[in-house]
mmCIF file of C-alpha atoms in Angstrom:
data_model
loop_
_atom_site.group_PDB
_atom_site.id
_atom_site.type_symbol
_atom_site.label_atom_id
_atom_site.label_comp_id
_atom_site.label_asym_id
_atom_site.label_seq_id
_atom_site.Cartn_x
_atom_site.Cartn_y
_atom_site.Cartn_z
ATOM 1 C CA UNK N 1 166.589 -34.845 -33.513
ATOM 2 C CA UNK N 2 169.828 -33.157 -32.496
ATOM 3 C CA UNK N 3 168.292 -31.391 -29.550
ATOM 4 C CA UNK N 4 168.945 -27.775 -28.650
ATOM 5 C CA UNK N 5 172.252 -26.640 -30.080
ATOM 6 C CA UNK N 6 174.344 -23.923 -28.466
ATOM 7 C CA UNK N 7 177.557 -22.335 -29.599
ATOM 8 C CA UNK N 8 180.210 -21.797 -28.602
ATOM 9 C CA UNK N 9 180.480 -24.335 -25.792
ATOM 10 C CA UNK N 10 183.204 -22.331 -24.129
ATOM 11 C CA UNK N 11 184.076 -18.683 -24.465
ATOM 12 C CA UNK N 12 186.902 -16.796 -22.822
ATOM 13 C CA UNK N 13 187.068 -13.085 -23.404
ATOM 14 C CA UNK N 14 188.437 -9.948 -21.856
ATOM 15 C CA UNK N 15 186.456 -7.340 -20.031
ATOM 16 C CA UNK N 16 184.915 -4.812 -22.374
ATOM 17 C CA UNK N 17 184.639 -7.143 -25.334
ATOM 18 C CA UNK N 18 181.375 -8.028 -27.028
ATOM 19 C CA UNK N 19 180.165 -11.586 -26.573
ATOM 20 C CA UNK N 20 177.518 -13.311 -28.685
ATOM 21 C CA UNK N 21 175.999 -16.610 -27.665
ATOM 22 C CA UNK N 22 173.976 -18.602 -30.160
ATOM 23 C CA UNK N 23 171.121 -21.053 -29.887
ATOM 24 C CA UNK N 24 169.260 -23.261 -32.320
ATOM 25 C CA UNK N 25 166.051 -24.614 -30.774
ATOM 26 C CA UNK N 26 164.501 -27.965 -31.566
ATOM 27 C CA UNK N 27 162.657 -27.877 -34.865
ATOM 28 C CA UNK N 28 158.949 -27.286 -34.355
ATOM 29 C CA UNK N 29 159.327 -25.711 -30.931
ATOM 30 C CA UNK N 30 157.805 -22.248 -30.641
ATOM 31 C CA UNK N 31 159.144 -21.100 -27.276
ATOM 32 C CA UNK N 32 162.733 -20.300 -26.423
ATOM 33 C CA UNK N 33 164.322 -19.447 -23.109
ATOM 34 C CA UNK N 34 167.701 -18.067 -22.075
ATOM 35 C CA UNK N 35 168.967 -18.888 -18.570
ATOM 36 C CA UNK N 36 172.108 -18.015 -16.643
ATOM 37 C CA UNK N 37 173.577 -20.202 -13.936
ATOM 38 C CA UNK N 38 176.116 -19.195 -11.308
ATOM 39 C CA UNK N 39 177.077 -20.660 -7.980
ATOM 40 C CA UNK N 40 175.857 -17.586 -6.161
ATOM 41 C CA UNK N 41 172.490 -17.081 -7.856
ATOM 42 C CA UNK N 42 171.605 -20.522 -9.165
ATOM 43 C CA UNK N 43 169.625 -20.891 -12.395
ATOM 44 C CA UNK N 44 167.959 -17.650 -13.456
ATOM 45 C CA UNK N 45 165.577 -17.034 -16.338
ATOM 46 C CA UNK N 46 166.819 -14.109 -18.407
ATOM 47 C CA UNK N 47 164.321 -13.850 -21.259
ATOM 48 C CA UNK N 48 161.583 -15.869 -22.883
ATOM 49 C CA UNK N 49 160.369 -15.799 -26.508
ATOM 50 C CA UNK N 50 157.137 -17.194 -27.868
ATOM 51 C CA UNK N 51 156.747 -17.418 -31.653
ATOM 52 C CA UNK N 52 159.924 -15.315 -32.007
ATOM 53 C CA UNK N 53 158.498 -12.471 -29.918
ATOM 54 C CA UNK N 54 160.061 -11.548 -26.561
ATOM 55 C CA UNK N 55 157.397 -12.097 -23.926
ATOM 56 C CA UNK N 56 159.265 -11.436 -20.707
ATOM 57 C CA UNK N 57 162.722 -9.925 -20.410
ATOM 58 C CA UNK N 58 162.452 -8.933 -16.765
ATOM 59 C CA UNK N 59 165.326 -11.233 -15.911
ATOM 60 C CA UNK N 60 167.798 -9.488 -18.181
ATOM 61 C CA UNK N 61 170.265 -7.970 -15.717
ATOM 62 C CA UNK N 62 170.936 -4.656 -17.449
ATOM 63 C CA UNK N 63 171.179 -2.830 -20.738
ATOM 64 C CA UNK N 64 174.441 -4.533 -21.569
ATOM 65 C CA UNK N 65 172.423 -7.666 -22.271
ATOM 66 C CA UNK N 66 170.258 -8.058 -25.359
ATOM 67 C CA UNK N 67 168.580 -11.019 -27.019
ATOM 68 C CA UNK N 68 167.080 -11.515 -30.440
ATOM 69 C CA UNK N 69 165.195 -14.202 -32.252
ATOM 70 C CA UNK N 70 165.106 -13.280 -35.946
ATOM 71 C CA UNK N 71 163.435 -16.545 -36.927
ATOM 72 C CA UNK N 72 162.095 -19.757 -35.435
ATOM 73 C CA UNK N 73 165.401 -21.575 -35.726
ATOM 74 C CA UNK N 74 167.894 -19.127 -34.284
ATOM 75 C CA UNK N 75 168.431 -16.876 -31.285
ATOM 76 C CA UNK N 76 171.317 -14.845 -29.936
ATOM 77 C CA UNK N 77 172.204 -13.450 -26.537
ATOM 78 C CA UNK N 78 174.644 -10.574 -26.695
ATOM 79 C CA UNK N 79 176.622 -8.939 -23.925
ATOM 80 C CA UNK N 80 178.244 -5.612 -24.738
ATOM 81 C CA UNK N 81 180.469 -4.666 -23.029
ATOM 82 C CA UNK N 82 181.186 -7.797 -21.028
ATOM 83 C CA UNK N 83 182.296 -7.702 -17.387
ATOM 84 C CA UNK N 84 183.903 -10.316 -15.122
ATOM 85 C CA UNK N 85 180.642 -10.694 -13.170
ATOM 86 C CA UNK N 86 178.990 -11.967 -16.353
ATOM 87 C CA UNK N 87 181.030 -15.145 -16.068
ATOM 88 C CA UNK N 88 178.530 -17.998 -15.867
ATOM 89 C CA UNK N 89 177.040 -20.896 -17.775
ATOM 90 C CA UNK N 90 174.352 -19.722 -20.156
ATOM 91 C CA UNK N 91 171.659 -22.208 -21.117
ATOM 92 C CA UNK N 92 169.179 -22.038 -23.929
ATOM 93 C CA UNK N 93 165.993 -24.118 -23.779
ATOM 94 C CA UNK N 94 163.062 -24.637 -26.103
ATOM 95 C CA UNK N 95 159.590 -26.055 -25.765
ATOM 96 C CA UNK N 96 156.446 -26.567 -27.785
ATOM 97 C CA UNK N 97 153.601 -24.588 -26.326
ATOM 98 C CA UNK N 98 150.241 -25.921 -27.431
ATOM 99 C CA UNK N 99 146.798 -24.429 -26.967
ATOM 100 C CA UNK N 100 145.562 -24.538 -23.393
ATOM 101 C CA UNK N 101 148.907 -24.807 -21.654
ATOM 102 C CA UNK N 102 147.264 -26.035 -18.502
ATOM 103 C CA UNK N 103 146.480 -29.338 -20.163
ATOM 104 C CA UNK N 104 148.066 -32.716 -19.537
ATOM 105 C CA UNK N 105 150.762 -34.185 -21.644
ATOM 106 C CA UNK N 106 154.201 -32.876 -22.380
ATOM 107 C CA UNK N 107 153.241 -29.230 -22.576
ATOM 108 C CA UNK N 108 155.767 -26.936 -21.021
ATOM 109 C CA UNK N 109 158.517 -29.513 -20.982
ATOM 110 C CA UNK N 110 161.621 -27.497 -21.699
ATOM 111 C CA UNK N 111 164.526 -29.126 -23.468
ATOM 112 C CA UNK N 112 167.846 -27.599 -22.513
ATOM 113 C CA UNK N 113 170.973 -27.243 -24.551
ATOM 114 C CA UNK N 114 174.436 -28.158 -23.247
ATOM 115 C CA UNK N 115 175.175 -24.574 -22.232
ATOM 116 C CA UNK N 116 177.909 -22.069 -22.993
ATOM 117 C CA UNK N 117 180.509 -21.548 -20.294
ATOM 118 C CA UNK N 118 181.514 -17.888 -20.426
ATOM 119 C CA UNK N 119 184.584 -16.569 -18.689
ATOM 120 C CA UNK N 120 185.243 -12.845 -18.729
ATOM 121 C CA UNK N 121 188.747 -11.943 -17.571
ATOM 122 C CA UNK A 1 153.580 -17.059 -8.047
ATOM 123 C CA UNK A 2 153.874 -19.872 -5.568
ATOM 124 C CA UNK A 3 157.296 -20.424 -4.037
ATOM 125 C CA UNK A 4 158.818 -23.765 -3.230
ATOM 126 C CA UNK A 5 160.988 -24.958 -0.363
ATOM 127 C CA UNK A 6 163.291 -27.945 -0.683
ATOM 128 C CA UNK A 7 166.002 -29.356 1.572
ATOM 129 C CA UNK A 8 169.421 -28.332 0.261
ATOM 130 C CA UNK A 9 170.841 -31.843 0.212
ATOM 131 C CA UNK A 10 169.986 -35.506 0.716
ATOM 132 C CA UNK A 11 171.740 -38.861 0.551
ATOM 133 C CA UNK A 12 170.292 -42.146 -0.624
ATOM 134 C CA UNK A 13 171.740 -45.650 -0.762
ATOM 135 C CA UNK A 14 172.024 -47.168 -4.201
ATOM 136 C CA UNK A 15 169.045 -49.410 -4.963
ATOM 137 C CA UNK A 16 166.846 -47.795 -2.363
ATOM 138 C CA UNK A 17 163.995 -45.389 -3.010
ATOM 139 C CA UNK A 18 164.870 -41.709 -2.959
ATOM 140 C CA UNK A 19 162.080 -39.515 -1.621
ATOM 141 C CA UNK A 20 162.563 -35.817 -2.339
ATOM 142 C CA UNK A 21 160.130 -33.467 -0.582
ATOM 143 C CA UNK A 22 158.910 -30.069 -1.720
ATOM 144 C CA UNK A 23 156.722 -27.567 0.080
ATOM 145 C CA UNK A 24 154.546 -25.195 -1.929
ATOM 146 C CA UNK A 25 152.019 -23.942 0.596
ATOM 147 C CA UNK A 26 150.937 -20.932 -1.485
ATOM 148 C CA UNK A 27 150.171 -22.880 -4.645
ATOM 149 C CA UNK A 28 147.026 -21.789 -6.445
ATOM 150 C CA UNK A 29 144.386 -24.067 -7.897
ATOM 151 C CA UNK A 30 145.537 -23.956 -11.499
ATOM 152 C CA UNK A 31 149.275 -24.284 -10.907
ATOM 153 C CA UNK A 32 151.057 -27.497 -11.727
ATOM 154 C CA UNK A 33 154.038 -28.937 -9.877
ATOM 155 C CA UNK A 34 157.014 -29.721 -12.131
ATOM 156 C CA UNK A 35 160.208 -31.565 -11.325
ATOM 157 C CA UNK A 36 163.460 -31.181 -13.222
ATOM 158 C CA UNK A 37 166.929 -32.427 -12.446
ATOM 159 C CA UNK A 38 170.383 -31.269 -13.404
ATOM 160 C CA UNK A 39 173.257 -33.654 -13.602
ATOM 161 C CA UNK A 40 176.621 -32.001 -13.173
ATOM 162 C CA UNK A 41 177.654 -29.832 -16.131
ATOM 163 C CA UNK A 42 174.523 -30.587 -18.112
ATOM 164 C CA UNK A 43 171.339 -28.646 -18.765
ATOM 165 C CA UNK A 44 168.302 -29.449 -16.626
ATOM 166 C CA UNK A 45 166.131 -32.384 -17.661
ATOM 167 C CA UNK A 46 162.386 -32.729 -17.244
ATOM 168 C CA UNK A 47 161.238 -35.551 -14.963
ATOM 169 C CA UNK A 48 157.517 -35.336 -14.273
ATOM 170 C CA UNK A 49 154.663 -32.960 -13.514
ATOM 171 C CA UNK A 50 151.204 -33.099 -11.973
ATOM 172 C CA UNK A 51 148.237 -31.069 -10.789
ATOM 173 C CA UNK A 52 146.563 -32.935 -7.956
ATOM 174 C CA UNK A 53 146.599 -36.616 -8.787
ATOM 175 C CA UNK A 54 149.611 -38.808 -8.260
ATOM 176 C CA UNK A 55 151.598 -39.363 -11.420
ATOM 177 C CA UNK A 56 154.062 -42.014 -12.537
ATOM 178 C CA UNK A 57 156.285 -42.348 -15.552
ATOM 179 C CA UNK A 58 159.354 -44.332 -16.496
ATOM 180 C CA UNK A 59 161.605 -42.085 -14.438
ATOM 181 C CA UNK A 60 159.745 -41.370 -11.228
ATOM 182 C CA UNK A 61 156.539 -41.015 -9.281
ATOM 183 C CA UNK A 62 155.037 -37.782 -8.031
ATOM 184 C CA UNK A 63 152.886 -37.799 -4.914
ATOM 185 C CA UNK A 64 150.911 -34.608 -4.253
ATOM 186 C CA UNK A 65 149.119 -34.164 -0.930
ATOM 187 C CA UNK A 66 145.386 -33.681 -0.954
ATOM 188 C CA UNK A 67 145.683 -30.023 0.059
ATOM 189 C CA UNK A 68 148.375 -29.585 -2.635
ATOM 190 C CA UNK A 69 150.662 -27.779 -0.232
ATOM 191 C CA UNK A 70 153.459 -30.268 -0.638
ATOM 192 C CA UNK A 71 154.650 -33.029 -2.894
ATOM 193 C CA UNK A 72 157.246 -35.798 -2.997
ATOM 194 C CA UNK A 73 159.265 -37.017 -5.932
ATOM 195 C CA UNK A 74 160.086 -40.691 -5.662
ATOM 196 C CA UNK A 75 162.898 -42.410 -7.528
ATOM 197 C CA UNK A 76 161.990 -46.040 -6.809
ATOM 198 C CA UNK A 77 165.425 -47.608 -7.201
ATOM 199 C CA UNK A 78 168.118 -44.953 -7.099
ATOM 200 C CA UNK A 79 171.279 -45.519 -9.107
ATOM 201 C CA UNK A 80 174.564 -43.633 -9.092
ATOM 202 C CA UNK A 81 173.442 -41.873 -12.270
ATOM 203 C CA UNK A 82 170.587 -40.287 -10.325
ATOM 204 C CA UNK A 83 173.067 -38.135 -8.414
ATOM 205 C CA UNK A 84 171.986 -34.634 -9.403
ATOM 206 C CA UNK A 85 170.288 -31.443 -8.246
ATOM 207 C CA UNK A 86 166.515 -31.827 -8.257
ATOM 208 C CA UNK A 87 164.310 -28.783 -8.754
ATOM 209 C CA UNK A 88 160.684 -28.536 -7.717
ATOM 210 C CA UNK A 89 158.897 -25.801 -9.657
ATOM 211 C CA UNK A 90 155.369 -24.516 -9.451
ATOM 212 C CA UNK A 91 154.333 -23.289 -12.851
ATOM 213 C CA UNK A 92 153.865 -19.585 -12.948
ATOM 214 C CA UNK A 93 151.606 -17.590 -15.210
ATOM 215 C CA UNK A 94 152.716 -17.734 -18.785
ATOM 216 C CA UNK A 95 155.451 -20.199 -19.506
ATOM 217 C CA UNK A 96 158.328 -18.975 -17.408
ATOM 218 C CA UNK A 97 159.991 -21.367 -15.016
ATOM 219 C CA UNK A 98 161.821 -19.995 -12.021
ATOM 220 C CA UNK A 99 164.217 -22.569 -10.666
ATOM 221 C CA UNK A 100 165.142 -22.320 -7.000
ATOM 222 C CA UNK A 101 168.227 -23.844 -5.459
ATOM 223 C CA UNK A 102 166.896 -27.378 -5.518
ATOM 224 C CA UNK A 103 167.966 -30.450 -3.576
ATOM 225 C CA UNK A 104 171.356 -31.957 -4.219
ATOM 226 C CA UNK A 105 170.830 -35.721 -4.143
ATOM 227 C CA UNK A 106 173.841 -37.956 -3.681
ATOM 228 C CA UNK A 107 173.359 -41.661 -4.300
ATOM 229 C CA UNK A 108 175.851 -43.627 -2.252
ATOM 230 C CA UNK A 109 177.203 -46.991 -3.436
#
């Protein structure tokens, strides 16, 4: 298995431009997570999908951010318009949520992608 | 959701056991304790999790106190490759993980 795939790995853009980050979760996983990591704020959960449906987007900083998951194998995180303060590493993670998530085993183990380093000038 | 408290940094000599503490005094009865680590420039990696019994796998051991208010992650023989930030997370409702600032472990040769 190739693991979680993210693209691009690095993105440099100018303020005001639209940025689209892409994620392909591990095949068979039904939950997908977008995180943002900065030195100041650490690793923050932005949004979480289960079976392609957004469950919790309370971490999305503002309306400039949007995320979609049109099918089980693809998700995007879009920033429009981008600002310098959006500069961060964005991680996508996926997991396989089984019935009774409080059970033992590897439930809830999240597998992270390599991240996209975004720089907004 | 229960919060966790971890020391910001720790050192450990190579080959020795690394013991990373975590306080979670407000944990509720059905919340698990999860540990992840993040090696520089990479995404976080799952290590281990437990409810109330001690757990061991190929990477580490997890010791949870009887009152469940704290736990310790043990790396039995630390290597230089174990240098990373270690996150202690108490599982919240649903499936969201909220990572804190973690403990930056430096393994010294």
